[in-house]
Amino acid sequence: NKKEISKYRPSISEKSSCSEDSLVVVFVIGESLRADHLGINSYKRNTTPKLSKIENVVSLPHIFTTKTYTNVSIPEIMTGVVSSNENKAYTSRSFVDLFKTNGFKTSWLGNQEPAETYTYFINECDTIQFVNIRKTTYTLGKWLDGDILPYLNIQLREQSPKKLIILHTIGSHWWYNSHFTDEFAKFQPIINSKIISSSTREQMINSYDNTILYTDNLLMNIINKLKYQKAILLYLSDHGENLGENSMWLHGTDTTPVCNPACIIWMSQKYIRKYPEKHEMLKKNKDNKYMTSILFHSILDAASISSPYLDLDLSIFR
């Protein structure tokens, strides 16, 4: 974070084009959600009861990252740079630049206070809206991703036929109890203190898994808003979370659970009719191993945007 972050970055949209005339692309940036705690990925608990029943939902359980906290993971996701060239994430524009140049109305709906490392990408968007901006990890009350949905509705009503909407969620971040309502407190007992050593591992995992139930419901609500449009939803968590393995908790450490974030893709029927080959290849590729930097290439490919910066070999739809 001490590296100087470039305030001026040249456009990457030269020689780009888009064959789409109407499309909604929603990218949900998840928070601290590890892949192996999703019911849809064969976790012992069904933490994704609603997504498991929705047609055309594909989970990719083998996504990996070397960036284990938000401030460094988002720049890599947004720019598609690899760890061996990580400084480029602080001097390059993101895929938002390419979407804007090719006629997409772009929006950032955030449920976290932005950090300097990725504010540039937020400011690339046409519309920026933050909810719960005064909430922090010291908050004892509720801090819910459902508060984003009214702002999503506004963006979906925009007249532009092509839209890119990015939702930056609070997801499964500590303090877990703030991020789900009583309706989703299925796994009991839950934590009752912000002092981790005051809780049992069972309580910690119960509260964490309840945040996933809430995220499952959130994604179902978003899909229901999109299902009659030509649309695609991409969900990728910034990193995972330690849950007591080797006495480790939370994130920011180079451990297997933290380096394996959740990734979920959904396509509407109209989208699949237009791009059946992308749907088939996604299903074929679901068990492949990828780094989070593939999001840059995959989201451009999903929107049929061509660019010299796009590497189709790194798209999950190829």
mmCIF file of C-alpha atoms in Angstrom:
data_model
loop_
_atom_site.group_PDB
_atom_site.id
_atom_site.type_symbol
_atom_site.label_atom_id
_atom_site.label_comp_id
_atom_site.label_asym_id
_atom_site.label_seq_id
_atom_site.Cartn_x
_atom_site.Cartn_y
_atom_site.Cartn_z
ATOM 1 C CA ASN A 1 0.000 0.000 0.000
ATOM 2 C CA LYS A 2 3.009 2.293 0.328
ATOM 3 C CA LYS A 3 3.721 2.107 -3.396
ATOM 4 C CA GLU A 4 2.863 5.279 -5.270
ATOM 5 C CA ILE A 5 -0.423 4.808 -7.082
ATOM 6 C CA SER A 6 -0.646 6.475 -10.462
ATOM 7 C CA LYS A 7 -3.196 9.274 -10.768
ATOM 8 C CA TYR A 8 -2.912 9.336 -14.578
ATOM 9 C CA ARG A 9 -3.338 6.158 -16.568
ATOM 10 C CA PRO A 10 -3.594 6.003 -20.374
ATOM 11 C CA SER A 11 -6.707 4.487 -21.903
ATOM 12 C CA ILE A 12 -6.572 0.818 -22.879
ATOM 13 C CA SER A 13 -9.552 1.070 -25.227
ATOM 14 C CA GLU A 14 -7.674 1.650 -28.477
ATOM 15 C CA LYS A 15 -8.598 -0.841 -31.225
ATOM 16 C CA SER A 16 -11.370 -2.328 -29.102
ATOM 17 C CA SER A 17 -14.859 -3.113 -30.370
ATOM 18 C CA CYS A 18 -18.075 -4.777 -29.219
ATOM 19 C CA SER A 19 -20.538 -6.818 -31.281
ATOM 20 C CA GLU A 20 -23.345 -6.529 -28.696
ATOM 21 C CA ASP A 21 -26.206 -4.041 -28.994
ATOM 22 C CA SER A 22 -28.012 -4.899 -25.736
ATOM 23 C CA LEU A 23 -26.649 -6.680 -22.677
ATOM 24 C CA VAL A 24 -26.577 -6.415 -18.887
ATOM 25 C CA VAL A 25 -23.357 -7.523 -17.200
ATOM 26 C CA VAL A 26 -23.366 -7.634 -13.400
ATOM 27 C CA PHE A 27 -20.110 -8.254 -11.577
ATOM 28 C CA VAL A 28 -20.375 -8.937 -7.846
ATOM 29 C CA ILE A 29 -17.131 -8.582 -5.918
ATOM 30 C CA GLY A 30 -17.501 -10.923 -2.966
ATOM 31 C CA GLU A 31 -15.725 -10.559 0.346
ATOM 32 C CA SER A 32 -13.879 -13.267 2.332
ATOM 33 C CA LEU A 33 -15.923 -16.122 0.833
ATOM 34 C CA ARG A 34 -13.928 -19.338 0.554
ATOM 35 C CA ALA A 35 -14.869 -21.850 -2.118
ATOM 36 C CA ASP A 36 -14.938 -24.944 0.084
ATOM 37 C CA HIS A 37 -17.774 -23.604 2.274
ATOM 38 C CA LEU A 38 -20.294 -23.471 -0.571
ATOM 39 C CA GLY A 39 -22.941 -26.178 -0.577
ATOM 40 C CA ILE A 40 -22.853 -26.008 -4.372
ATOM 41 C CA ASN A 41 -19.197 -27.118 -4.102
ATOM 42 C CA SER A 42 -20.092 -30.204 -2.025
ATOM 43 C CA TYR A 43 -19.565 -28.622 1.399
ATOM 44 C CA LYS A 44 -21.164 -30.749 4.140
ATOM 45 C CA ARG A 45 -23.722 -28.013 4.813
ATOM 46 C CA ASN A 46 -26.081 -26.709 2.162
ATOM 47 C CA THR A 47 -25.041 -23.076 2.473
ATOM 48 C CA THR A 48 -26.330 -22.350 -1.059
ATOM 49 C CA PRO A 49 -29.863 -23.779 -1.029
ATOM 50 C CA LYS A 50 -31.247 -21.189 -3.448
ATOM 51 C CA LEU A 51 -28.395 -21.057 -5.942
ATOM 52 C CA SER A 52 -28.396 -24.864 -6.025
ATOM 53 C CA LYS A 53 -31.927 -24.785 -7.434
ATOM 54 C CA ILE A 54 -31.412 -22.047 -10.024
ATOM 55 C CA GLU A 55 -30.897 -23.173 -13.594
ATOM 56 C CA ASN A 56 -27.656 -22.217 -15.350
ATOM 57 C CA VAL A 57 -25.659 -21.481 -12.191
ATOM 58 C CA VAL A 58 -22.080 -22.743 -12.491
ATOM 59 C CA SER A 59 -19.593 -22.681 -9.614
ATOM 60 C CA LEU A 60 -15.844 -22.792 -10.236
ATOM 61 C CA PRO A 61 -14.299 -24.277 -7.077
ATOM 62 C CA HIS A 62 -10.636 -24.054 -8.120
ATOM 63 C CA ILE A 63 -9.958 -20.316 -8.345
ATOM 64 C CA PHE A 64 -6.766 -19.141 -6.665
ATOM 65 C CA THR A 65 -5.196 -15.846 -5.639
ATOM 66 C CA THR A 66 -1.901 -14.756 -4.149
ATOM 67 C CA LYS A 67 -3.567 -11.575 -2.862
ATOM 68 C CA THR A 68 -5.081 -12.254 0.536
ATOM 69 C CA TYR A 69 -6.764 -8.965 1.453
ATOM 70 C CA THR A 70 -9.064 -6.577 -0.368
ATOM 71 C CA ASN A 71 -6.748 -3.640 -1.020
ATOM 72 C CA VAL A 72 -4.376 -5.692 -3.141
ATOM 73 C CA SER A 73 -6.738 -8.302 -4.578
ATOM 74 C CA ILE A 74 -9.177 -5.918 -6.283
ATOM 75 C CA PRO A 75 -6.500 -4.171 -8.407
ATOM 76 C CA GLU A 76 -5.358 -7.552 -9.735
ATOM 77 C CA ILE A 77 -8.929 -8.628 -10.486
ATOM 78 C CA MET A 78 -9.844 -5.357 -12.203
ATOM 79 C CA THR A 79 -6.742 -5.100 -14.389
ATOM 80 C CA GLY A 80 -6.026 -8.754 -15.079
ATOM 81 C CA VAL A 81 -2.339 -8.424 -14.254
ATOM 82 C CA VAL A 82 -0.499 -11.419 -12.892
ATOM 83 C CA SER A 83 1.479 -11.493 -9.680
ATOM 84 C CA SER A 84 4.782 -11.464 -11.548
ATOM 85 C CA ASN A 85 3.866 -8.009 -12.899
ATOM 86 C CA GLU A 86 1.786 -6.741 -9.979
ATOM 87 C CA ASN A 87 2.986 -3.126 -10.162
ATOM 88 C CA LYS A 88 0.988 -2.777 -13.378
ATOM 89 C CA ALA A 89 -2.194 -2.966 -11.269
ATOM 90 C CA TYR A 90 -1.329 0.480 -9.897
ATOM 91 C CA THR A 91 -0.585 2.097 -13.255
ATOM 92 C CA SER A 92 -3.235 0.568 -15.558
ATOM 93 C CA ARG A 93 -6.902 1.191 -16.167
ATOM 94 C CA SER A 94 -9.419 -1.574 -15.629
ATOM 95 C CA PHE A 95 -11.895 -3.376 -17.863
ATOM 96 C CA VAL A 96 -14.360 -0.556 -17.040
ATOM 97 C CA ASP A 97 -12.477 1.622 -19.551
ATOM 98 C CA LEU A 98 -13.183 -0.881 -22.321
ATOM 99 C CA PHE A 99 -16.850 -1.229 -21.399
ATOM 100 C CA LYS A 100 -17.351 2.553 -21.402
ATOM 101 C CA THR A 101 -15.632 3.032 -24.750
ATOM 102 C CA ASN A 102 -17.909 0.397 -26.252
ATOM 103 C CA GLY A 103 -21.167 2.001 -25.184
ATOM 104 C CA PHE A 104 -21.903 0.443 -21.799
ATOM 105 C CA LYS A 105 -23.395 2.546 -19.003
ATOM 106 C CA THR A 106 -21.104 1.715 -16.075
ATOM 107 C CA SER A 107 -21.968 1.780 -12.365
ATOM 108 C CA TRP A 108 -20.191 1.023 -9.088
ATOM 109 C CA LEU A 109 -22.442 0.221 -6.128
ATOM 110 C CA GLY A 110 -20.284 -0.172 -3.038
ATOM 111 C CA ASN A 111 -20.992 -1.502 0.428
ATOM 112 C CA GLN A 112 -17.435 -0.902 1.617
ATOM 113 C CA GLU A 113 -15.475 2.271 2.088
ATOM 114 C CA PRO A 114 -13.081 2.497 -0.890
ATOM 115 C CA ALA A 115 -9.338 2.192 -0.433
ATOM 116 C CA GLU A 116 -6.751 4.229 -2.288
ATOM 117 C CA THR A 117 -5.486 1.140 -4.106
ATOM 118 C CA TYR A 118 -8.707 0.707 -6.097
ATOM 119 C CA THR A 119 -10.416 4.124 -5.984
ATOM 120 C CA TYR A 120 -9.155 4.804 -9.509
ATOM 121 C CA PHE A 121 -11.266 1.942 -10.882
ATOM 122 C CA ILE A 122 -14.343 3.170 -9.040
ATOM 123 C CA ASN A 123 -13.886 6.613 -10.593
ATOM 124 C CA GLU A 124 -13.781 5.098 -14.069
ATOM 125 C CA CYS A 125 -17.511 4.370 -13.713
ATOM 126 C CA ASP A 126 -20.275 6.727 -14.896
ATOM 127 C CA THR A 127 -22.282 6.295 -11.685
ATOM 128 C CA ILE A 128 -20.915 5.754 -8.173
ATOM 129 C CA GLN A 129 -23.085 5.003 -5.167
ATOM 130 C CA PHE A 130 -22.028 3.941 -1.673
ATOM 131 C CA VAL A 131 -24.335 2.486 0.951
ATOM 132 C CA ASN A 132 -23.551 2.128 4.660
ATOM 133 C CA ILE A 133 -20.521 4.358 4.115
ATOM 134 C CA ARG A 134 -20.052 5.007 7.838
ATOM 135 C CA LYS A 135 -20.020 1.335 8.784
ATOM 136 C CA THR A 136 -16.711 -0.204 9.898
ATOM 137 C CA THR A 137 -15.524 -3.446 11.487
ATOM 138 C CA TYR A 138 -16.197 -1.741 14.829
ATOM 139 C CA THR A 139 -19.902 -1.652 13.970
ATOM 140 C CA LEU A 140 -22.089 -3.785 16.225
ATOM 141 C CA GLY A 141 -25.311 -3.220 14.271
ATOM 142 C CA LYS A 142 -26.290 -4.735 10.924
ATOM 143 C CA TRP A 143 -24.250 -4.008 7.808
ATOM 144 C CA LEU A 144 -26.100 -5.805 5.026
ATOM 145 C CA ASP A 145 -25.531 -6.269 1.323
ATOM 146 C CA GLY A 146 -29.265 -6.257 0.765
ATOM 147 C CA ASP A 147 -29.060 -2.479 1.195
ATOM 148 C CA ILE A 148 -27.487 -2.338 -2.284
ATOM 149 C CA LEU A 149 -30.557 -3.769 -4.031
ATOM 150 C CA PRO A 150 -32.626 -0.545 -4.265
ATOM 151 C CA TYR A 151 -29.666 1.133 -5.996
ATOM 152 C CA LEU A 152 -29.319 -1.850 -8.322
ATOM 153 C CA ASN A 153 -32.983 -1.438 -9.257
ATOM 154 C CA ILE A 154 -32.322 2.183 -10.232
ATOM 155 C CA GLN A 155 -29.444 1.199 -12.499
ATOM 156 C CA LEU A 156 -31.432 -1.605 -14.112
ATOM 157 C CA ARG A 157 -34.158 0.914 -14.989
ATOM 158 C CA GLU A 158 -31.666 3.098 -16.880
ATOM 159 C CA GLN A 159 -32.559 3.395 -20.555
ATOM 160 C CA SER A 160 -29.112 2.400 -21.835
ATOM 161 C CA PRO A 161 -29.375 -0.960 -23.655
ATOM 162 C CA LYS A 162 -25.876 -1.946 -22.522
ATOM 163 C CA LYS A 163 -24.981 -1.865 -18.830
ATOM 164 C CA LEU A 164 -22.074 -2.897 -16.642
ATOM 165 C CA ILE A 165 -22.995 -2.862 -12.955
ATOM 166 C CA ILE A 166 -20.363 -3.662 -10.325
ATOM 167 C CA LEU A 167 -21.498 -4.485 -6.783
ATOM 168 C CA HIS A 168 -18.784 -4.416 -4.120
ATOM 169 C CA THR A 169 -20.207 -6.376 -1.199
ATOM 170 C CA ILE A 170 -19.246 -6.791 2.459
ATOM 171 C CA GLY A 171 -20.146 -10.488 2.250
ATOM 172 C CA SER A 172 -18.451 -12.687 4.817
ATOM 173 C CA HIS A 173 -16.096 -10.149 6.362
ATOM 174 C CA TRP A 174 -15.524 -10.107 10.110
ATOM 175 C CA TRP A 175 -17.629 -9.263 12.239
ATOM 176 C CA TYR A 176 -19.780 -12.024 10.767
ATOM 177 C CA ASN A 177 -22.960 -11.411 12.770
ATOM 178 C CA SER A 178 -23.364 -7.969 11.220
ATOM 179 C CA HIS A 179 -23.745 -9.432 7.749
ATOM 180 C CA PHE A 180 -26.807 -11.635 8.083
ATOM 181 C CA THR A 181 -30.292 -11.144 9.522
ATOM 182 C CA ASP A 182 -32.062 -13.367 12.046
ATOM 183 C CA GLU A 183 -33.817 -15.108 9.152
ATOM 184 C CA PHE A 184 -30.470 -16.559 8.078
ATOM 185 C CA ALA A 185 -29.137 -17.476 11.529
ATOM 186 C CA LYS A 186 -29.709 -21.151 10.741
ATOM 187 C CA PHE A 187 -26.498 -22.560 12.145
ATOM 188 C CA GLN A 188 -26.342 -22.258 15.929
ATOM 189 C CA PRO A 189 -24.810 -21.350 18.324
ATOM 190 C CA ILE A 190 -23.271 -18.202 16.861
ATOM 191 C CA ILE A 191 -20.519 -15.930 18.162
ATOM 192 C CA ASN A 192 -21.429 -13.398 20.843
ATOM 193 C CA SER A 193 -18.173 -11.462 21.132
ATOM 194 C CA LYS A 194 -15.759 -9.678 18.820
ATOM 195 C CA ILE A 195 -12.921 -11.217 20.804
ATOM 196 C CA ILE A 196 -12.155 -14.291 18.734
ATOM 197 C CA SER A 197 -10.680 -16.238 21.642
ATOM 198 C CA SER A 198 -14.000 -15.848 23.482
ATOM 199 C CA SER A 199 -15.794 -17.981 20.872
ATOM 200 C CA THR A 200 -15.520 -21.664 20.053
ATOM 201 C CA ARG A 201 -14.517 -22.770 16.579
ATOM 202 C CA GLU A 202 -18.051 -24.128 16.156
ATOM 203 C CA GLN A 203 -19.528 -20.693 16.870
ATOM 204 C CA MET A 204 -17.132 -19.006 14.453
ATOM 205 C CA ILE A 205 -17.944 -21.412 11.638
ATOM 206 C CA ASN A 206 -21.680 -21.208 12.331
ATOM 207 C CA SER A 207 -21.683 -17.424 12.067
ATOM 208 C CA TYR A 208 -19.486 -17.526 8.967
ATOM 209 C CA ASP A 209 -21.724 -20.074 7.248
ATOM 210 C CA ASN A 210 -24.775 -17.932 8.038
ATOM 211 C CA THR A 211 -23.171 -15.089 6.053
ATOM 212 C CA ILE A 212 -23.017 -17.466 3.085
ATOM 213 C CA LEU A 213 -26.722 -18.253 3.431
ATOM 214 C CA TYR A 214 -27.336 -14.503 3.252
ATOM 215 C CA THR A 215 -25.110 -14.142 0.164
ATOM 216 C CA ASP A 216 -26.920 -17.076 -1.454
ATOM 217 C CA ASN A 217 -30.195 -15.201 -0.991
ATOM 218 C CA LEU A 218 -28.678 -11.944 -2.267
ATOM 219 C CA LEU A 219 -27.459 -13.562 -5.485
ATOM 220 C CA MET A 220 -30.851 -15.213 -5.989
ATOM 221 C CA ASN A 221 -32.516 -11.793 -5.703
ATOM 222 C CA ILE A 222 -30.122 -10.312 -8.260
ATOM 223 C CA ILE A 223 -30.679 -13.209 -10.665
ATOM 224 C CA ASN A 224 -34.459 -12.796 -10.355
ATOM 225 C CA LYS A 225 -34.071 -9.176 -11.460
ATOM 226 C CA LEU A 226 -32.055 -10.231 -14.505
ATOM 227 C CA LYS A 227 -33.628 -13.477 -15.650
ATOM 228 C CA TYR A 228 -35.903 -12.004 -18.350
ATOM 229 C CA GLN A 229 -33.117 -9.921 -19.901
ATOM 230 C CA LYS A 230 -30.080 -10.851 -21.944
ATOM 231 C CA ALA A 231 -27.773 -10.879 -18.954
ATOM 232 C CA ILE A 232 -24.836 -12.522 -17.244
ATOM 233 C CA LEU A 233 -23.786 -12.373 -13.593
ATOM 234 C CA LEU A 234 -20.223 -13.011 -12.483
ATOM 235 C CA TYR A 235 -19.441 -13.398 -8.774
ATOM 236 C CA LEU A 236 -15.855 -13.566 -7.541
ATOM 237 C CA SER A 237 -14.721 -13.152 -3.955
ATOM 238 C CA ASP A 238 -11.575 -11.112 -3.396
ATOM 239 C CA HIS A 239 -10.086 -13.863 -1.188
ATOM 240 C CA GLY A 240 -11.160 -16.547 1.268
ATOM 241 C CA GLU A 241 -10.999 -16.806 5.056
ATOM 242 C CA ASN A 242 -9.208 -18.806 7.752
ATOM 243 C CA LEU A 243 -11.572 -20.606 10.114
ATOM 244 C CA GLY A 244 -9.262 -22.020 12.744
ATOM 245 C CA GLU A 245 -7.061 -24.209 10.552
ATOM 246 C CA ASN A 246 -3.639 -24.307 12.220
ATOM 247 C CA SER A 247 -5.064 -21.812 14.749
ATOM 248 C CA MET A 248 -5.395 -19.171 12.010
ATOM 249 C CA TRP A 249 -8.396 -16.832 11.736
ATOM 250 C CA LEU A 250 -9.698 -14.209 9.269
ATOM 251 C CA HIS A 251 -7.473 -13.394 6.259
ATOM 252 C CA GLY A 252 -4.341 -11.561 5.116
ATOM 253 C CA THR A 253 -2.276 -14.748 5.399
ATOM 254 C CA ASP A 254 -0.889 -17.015 2.694
ATOM 255 C CA THR A 255 -2.954 -20.088 3.535
ATOM 256 C CA THR A 256 -4.958 -22.458 1.351
ATOM 257 C CA PRO A 257 -8.449 -21.354 2.533
ATOM 258 C CA VAL A 258 -7.629 -17.673 2.005
ATOM 259 C CA CYS A 259 -6.071 -18.271 -1.422
ATOM 260 C CA ASN A 260 -9.113 -20.174 -2.759
ATOM 261 C CA PRO A 261 -12.020 -17.714 -3.160
ATOM 262 C CA ALA A 262 -15.514 -18.554 -4.349
ATOM 263 C CA CYS A 263 -16.525 -17.952 -7.971
ATOM 264 C CA ILE A 264 -20.043 -18.338 -9.402
ATOM 265 C CA ILE A 265 -21.392 -17.580 -12.896
ATOM 266 C CA TRP A 266 -25.012 -17.360 -14.051
ATOM 267 C CA MET A 267 -26.407 -16.757 -17.546
ATOM 268 C CA SER A 268 -29.972 -15.893 -18.537
ATOM 269 C CA GLN A 269 -31.818 -17.969 -21.127
ATOM 270 C CA LYS A 270 -31.628 -15.084 -23.613
ATOM 271 C CA TYR A 271 -27.881 -14.909 -23.120
ATOM 272 C CA ILE A 272 -27.479 -18.668 -23.608
ATOM 273 C CA ARG A 273 -29.551 -18.588 -26.803
ATOM 274 C CA LYS A 274 -27.189 -15.927 -28.162
ATOM 275 C CA TYR A 275 -23.999 -17.591 -26.889
ATOM 276 C CA PRO A 276 -24.614 -21.338 -26.478
ATOM 277 C CA GLU A 277 -20.933 -22.092 -27.036
ATOM 278 C CA LYS A 278 -19.919 -19.888 -24.083
ATOM 279 C CA HIS A 279 -22.379 -21.686 -21.858
ATOM 280 C CA GLU A 280 -21.066 -25.090 -22.935
ATOM 281 C CA MET A 281 -17.432 -24.132 -22.518
ATOM 282 C CA LEU A 282 -18.096 -22.680 -19.051
ATOM 283 C CA LYS A 283 -19.584 -26.005 -17.961
ATOM 284 C CA LYS A 284 -16.656 -27.848 -19.511
ATOM 285 C CA ASN A 285 -14.125 -25.593 -17.754
ATOM 286 C CA LYS A 286 -15.772 -25.496 -14.335
ATOM 287 C CA ASP A 287 -13.253 -27.811 -12.662
ATOM 288 C CA ASN A 288 -10.170 -26.175 -14.194
ATOM 289 C CA LYS A 289 -7.722 -24.254 -12.037
ATOM 290 C CA TYR A 290 -7.506 -20.502 -12.636
ATOM 291 C CA MET A 291 -6.060 -17.398 -10.999
ATOM 292 C CA THR A 292 -8.395 -14.502 -10.147
ATOM 293 C CA SER A 293 -6.758 -12.441 -12.911
ATOM 294 C CA ILE A 294 -8.879 -14.418 -15.412
ATOM 295 C CA LEU A 295 -11.838 -12.228 -14.422
ATOM 296 C CA PHE A 296 -10.531 -9.361 -16.592
ATOM 297 C CA HIS A 297 -10.386 -11.531 -19.710
ATOM 298 C CA SER A 298 -13.562 -13.466 -18.949
ATOM 299 C CA ILE A 299 -15.788 -10.442 -18.367
ATOM 300 C CA LEU A 300 -14.628 -8.854 -21.628
ATOM 301 C CA ASP A 301 -15.263 -12.113 -23.463
ATOM 302 C CA ALA A 302 -18.679 -12.403 -21.811
ATOM 303 C CA ALA A 303 -19.600 -8.973 -23.216
ATOM 304 C CA SER A 304 -18.190 -9.756 -26.695
ATOM 305 C CA ILE A 305 -15.636 -6.968 -26.367
ATOM 306 C CA SER A 306 -12.508 -7.489 -28.423
ATOM 307 C CA SER A 307 -9.264 -5.784 -27.491
ATOM 308 C CA PRO A 308 -5.500 -6.199 -27.876
ATOM 309 C CA TYR A 309 -5.495 -6.519 -24.068
ATOM 310 C CA LEU A 310 -7.847 -9.509 -24.158
ATOM 311 C CA ASP A 311 -6.252 -12.957 -23.985
ATOM 312 C CA LEU A 312 -8.948 -15.456 -24.935
ATOM 313 C CA ASP A 313 -6.810 -18.312 -23.598
ATOM 314 C CA LEU A 314 -7.508 -16.843 -20.148
ATOM 315 C CA SER A 315 -11.300 -16.724 -20.572
ATOM 316 C CA ILE A 316 -13.409 -19.276 -18.715
ATOM 317 C CA PHE A 317 -15.794 -19.201 -21.709
ATOM 318 C CA ARG A 318 -13.228 -20.615 -24.178
#
